Tab-separated table of C-alpha atoms in Angstrom:
chain	number	residue	atom	x	y	z
K	1	MET	CA	94.191	214.092	163.222
K	2	THR	CA	94.233	216.203	166.328
K	3	PRO	CA	95.478	219.812	166.018
K	4	ASP	CA	98.676	218.839	167.846
K	5	ALA	CA	99.257	215.929	165.445
K	6	TRP	CA	98.756	218.283	162.483
K	7	VAL	CA	101.432	220.621	163.786
K	8	ARG	CA	103.807	217.729	164.479
K	9	ALA	CA	103.131	216.354	160.986
K	10	ALA	CA	104.301	219.718	159.651
K	11	ASN	CA	107.835	218.888	160.806
K	12	PRO	CA	109.757	218.550	157.516
K	13	TRP	CA	111.363	215.255	158.539
K	14	CYS	CA	107.943	213.852	159.342
K	15	GLY	CA	106.477	215.032	156.042
K	16	TRP	CA	109.244	213.532	153.928
K	17	LEU	CA	109.230	210.291	155.914
K	18	ARG	CA	105.487	209.929	155.385
K	19	PHE	CA	105.940	210.722	151.672
K	20	VAL	CA	108.408	207.812	151.380
K	21	LEU	CA	106.621	205.386	153.727
K	22	LEU	CA	103.401	205.297	151.728
K	23	PRO	CA	104.934	203.658	148.625
K	24	MET	CA	107.138	201.492	150.883
K	25	MET	CA	104.067	199.404	151.646
K	26	LEU	CA	104.421	198.085	148.083
K	27	VAL	CA	107.507	196.061	149.050
K	28	PRO	CA	105.637	193.711	151.416
K	29	LEU	CA	102.823	193.430	148.866
K	30	TRP	CA	105.364	192.371	146.242
K	31	PHE	CA	106.555	189.576	148.525
K	32	GLY	CA	103.025	188.517	149.453
K	33	GLN	CA	103.075	189.838	153.015
K	34	PRO	CA	99.918	191.971	153.387
K	35	MET	CA	100.286	192.064	157.184
K	36	ALA	CA	103.686	193.741	156.802
K	37	ALA	CA	102.072	196.280	154.453
K	38	ILE	CA	99.497	197.017	157.153
K	39	MET	CA	102.341	197.496	159.637
K	40	VAL	CA	103.998	199.996	157.285
K	41	MET	CA	100.675	201.829	157.012
K	42	MET	CA	100.357	201.901	160.804
K	43	ALA	CA	103.887	203.309	161.038
K	44	TRP	CA	102.836	205.972	158.496
K	45	MET	CA	99.961	206.925	160.777
K	46	MET	CA	102.126	206.987	163.932
K	47	VAL	CA	105.053	209.012	162.545
K	48	PRO	CA	103.647	212.460	163.514
K	49	ARG	CA	103.820	211.447	167.167
K	50	LEU	CA	107.586	210.908	166.907
K	51	PHE	CA	108.522	214.429	165.841
K	52	ARG	CA	108.359	217.744	167.616
K	53	LYS	CA	106.609	220.799	166.266
K	54	PRO	CA	108.530	222.646	163.538
K	55	ILE	CA	110.517	225.667	164.684
K	56	SER	CA	109.566	227.798	161.680
K	57	ASP	CA	107.776	227.570	158.357
K	58	MET	CA	110.961	227.972	156.296
K	59	ALA	CA	110.964	224.343	155.097
K	60	TRP	CA	108.947	223.630	151.960
K	61	MET	CA	107.397	220.478	153.437
K	62	THR	CA	106.305	222.392	156.546
K	63	ARG	CA	104.463	224.921	154.393
K	64	ALA	CA	102.968	222.073	152.338
K	65	GLN	CA	101.621	220.285	155.417
K	66	LEU	CA	100.215	223.483	156.926
K	67	GLY	CA	98.648	224.336	153.557
K	68	MET	CA	97.057	220.889	153.458
K	69	ARG	CA	95.438	221.578	156.813
K	70	ILE	CA	94.005	224.844	155.458
K	71	TRP	CA	92.813	223.098	152.283
K	72	ARG	CA	91.082	220.318	154.242
K	73	SER	CA	89.263	222.826	156.454
K	74	ARG	CA	87.674	224.632	153.495
K	75	PRO	CA	84.439	223.887	151.676
K	76	MET	CA	84.982	222.039	148.398
K	77	ASP	CA	84.326	224.925	146.001
K	78	ASP	CA	87.289	224.137	143.754
K	79	PRO	CA	87.382	220.501	142.568
K	80	ARG	CA	91.007	220.629	141.341
K	81	PRO	CA	92.727	219.761	144.648
K	82	LEU	CA	90.224	216.980	145.236
K	83	LEU	CA	90.906	215.681	141.722
K	84	MET	CA	94.650	215.717	142.464
K	85	TRP	CA	94.037	213.800	145.698
K	86	CYS	CA	91.980	211.222	143.774
K	87	LEU	CA	94.808	210.829	141.234
K	88	ILE	CA	97.279	210.292	144.084
K	89	LEU	CA	95.092	207.580	145.603
K	90	LEU	CA	94.368	205.974	142.231
K	91	SER	CA	98.049	205.775	141.311
K	92	LEU	CA	98.916	204.307	144.716
K	93	MET	CA	96.104	201.736	144.518
K	94	ARG	CA	97.172	200.737	140.995
K	95	ALA	CA	100.774	200.460	142.205
K	96	ALA	CA	99.607	198.150	145.016
K	97	ASP	CA	97.633	196.034	142.543
K	98	THR	CA	100.543	195.709	140.123
K	99	ALA	CA	102.989	194.988	142.986
K	100	ALA	CA	100.781	192.137	144.180
K	101	GLY	CA	100.757	190.854	140.584
K	102	HIS	CA	104.570	191.077	140.314
K	103	ARG	CA	104.496	193.451	137.340
K	104	LEU	CA	107.670	195.463	137.956
K	105	THR	CA	107.414	197.998	135.124
K	106	ALA	CA	103.803	198.864	135.905
K	107	THR	CA	104.559	199.071	139.637
K	108	LEU	CA	107.434	201.481	139.016
K	109	LEU	CA	105.308	203.527	136.616
K	110	TYR	CA	102.423	203.875	139.072
K	111	THR	CA	104.819	204.627	141.931
K	112	ALA	CA	106.372	207.406	139.839
K	113	ALA	CA	102.860	208.672	139.059
K	114	TYR	CA	102.123	208.696	142.802
K	115	ALA	CA	105.277	210.679	143.542
K	116	ALA	CA	104.656	213.195	140.749
K	117	THR	CA	100.998	213.815	141.564
K	118	HIS	CA	101.684	213.998	145.296
K	119	LEU	CA	104.486	216.540	144.796
K	120	ILE	CA	102.251	218.633	142.523
K	121	PHE	CA	99.515	218.504	145.156
K	122	LEU	CA	101.962	219.514	147.887
K	123	ALA	CA	103.192	222.400	145.727
K	124	ARG	CA	99.593	223.611	145.450
K	125	THR	CA	99.123	223.398	149.224
K	126	VAL	CA	102.286	225.494	149.673
K	127	VAL	CA	100.605	228.176	147.558
K	128	VAL	CA	97.458	227.911	149.717
K	129	TYR	CA	99.530	228.332	152.878
K	130	GLU	CA	101.567	231.252	151.526
K	131	ARG	CA	98.433	233.077	150.400
K	132	ARG	CA	96.962	232.687	153.880
K	133	ARG	CA	100.216	233.742	155.537
K	134	ASP	CA	100.630	236.790	153.298
K	135	GLY	CA	97.013	237.836	153.762
K	136	ASP	CA	96.047	237.370	150.098
K	137	ASP	CA	93.455	234.750	150.965
K	138	GLN	CA	89.970	236.227	151.342
K	139	GLU	CA	88.462	233.275	153.196
K	140	ALA	CA	87.978	232.920	156.940
K	141	PRO	CA	90.797	231.360	158.972
K	142	ALA	CA	90.997	227.573	159.042
K	143	ASP	CA	90.809	227.566	162.833
K	144	PRO	CA	88.588	230.302	164.298
K	145	THR	CA	90.129	229.749	167.747
K	146	GLU	CA	93.608	230.355	166.347
K	147	ASN	CA	93.959	233.815	167.939
K	148	ALA	CA	91.240	233.456	170.564
K	149	ASP	CA	93.600	234.461	173.358
K	150	VAL	CA	94.375	237.831	171.723
K	151	GLU	CA	92.346	240.671	173.197
K	152	GLU	CA	90.670	243.240	170.976
K	153	GLY	CA	93.136	245.957	169.961
K	154	GLU	CA	96.158	243.822	170.853
K	155	THR	CA	98.426	242.316	168.219
K	156	THR	CA	99.829	238.807	168.404
K	157	ASP	CA	103.298	240.103	169.339
K	158	GLY	CA	101.947	241.639	172.547
K	159	VAL	CA	102.183	245.275	171.390
K	160	SER	CA	98.943	247.263	171.637
């Protein structure tokens, strides 16, 4: 995603819509319409372009999306977030497989597993974002050009 798309994806409405749209592709798979599932996936990818940038970082989903951007920009020293991401993908793939096989209980179980693991992952990315925001994070900024327009000795609020 482009930097602008990342910021737009941090809009809380966008984040929650994308969270819901991903398992919605199971409905067309259940009815044997893989092309409709692809259309839902394309809508999932296009949603960030429909929303404006968030006004603040007060919304939980905004902090989660911004934390995900920080997490993705880091080297993979800690395997736990990557493991969570793999569990999210595995549960969603199993849900798709069971939906195509018309196994309702298994589909609901894997969809619930997707939702739970994804929410846990997002909660972890909120922590990553808040550590960075509060200055507790010892790593370099995710985007080195983030404050490139700030002159030496000048703060970001314009006061020297």
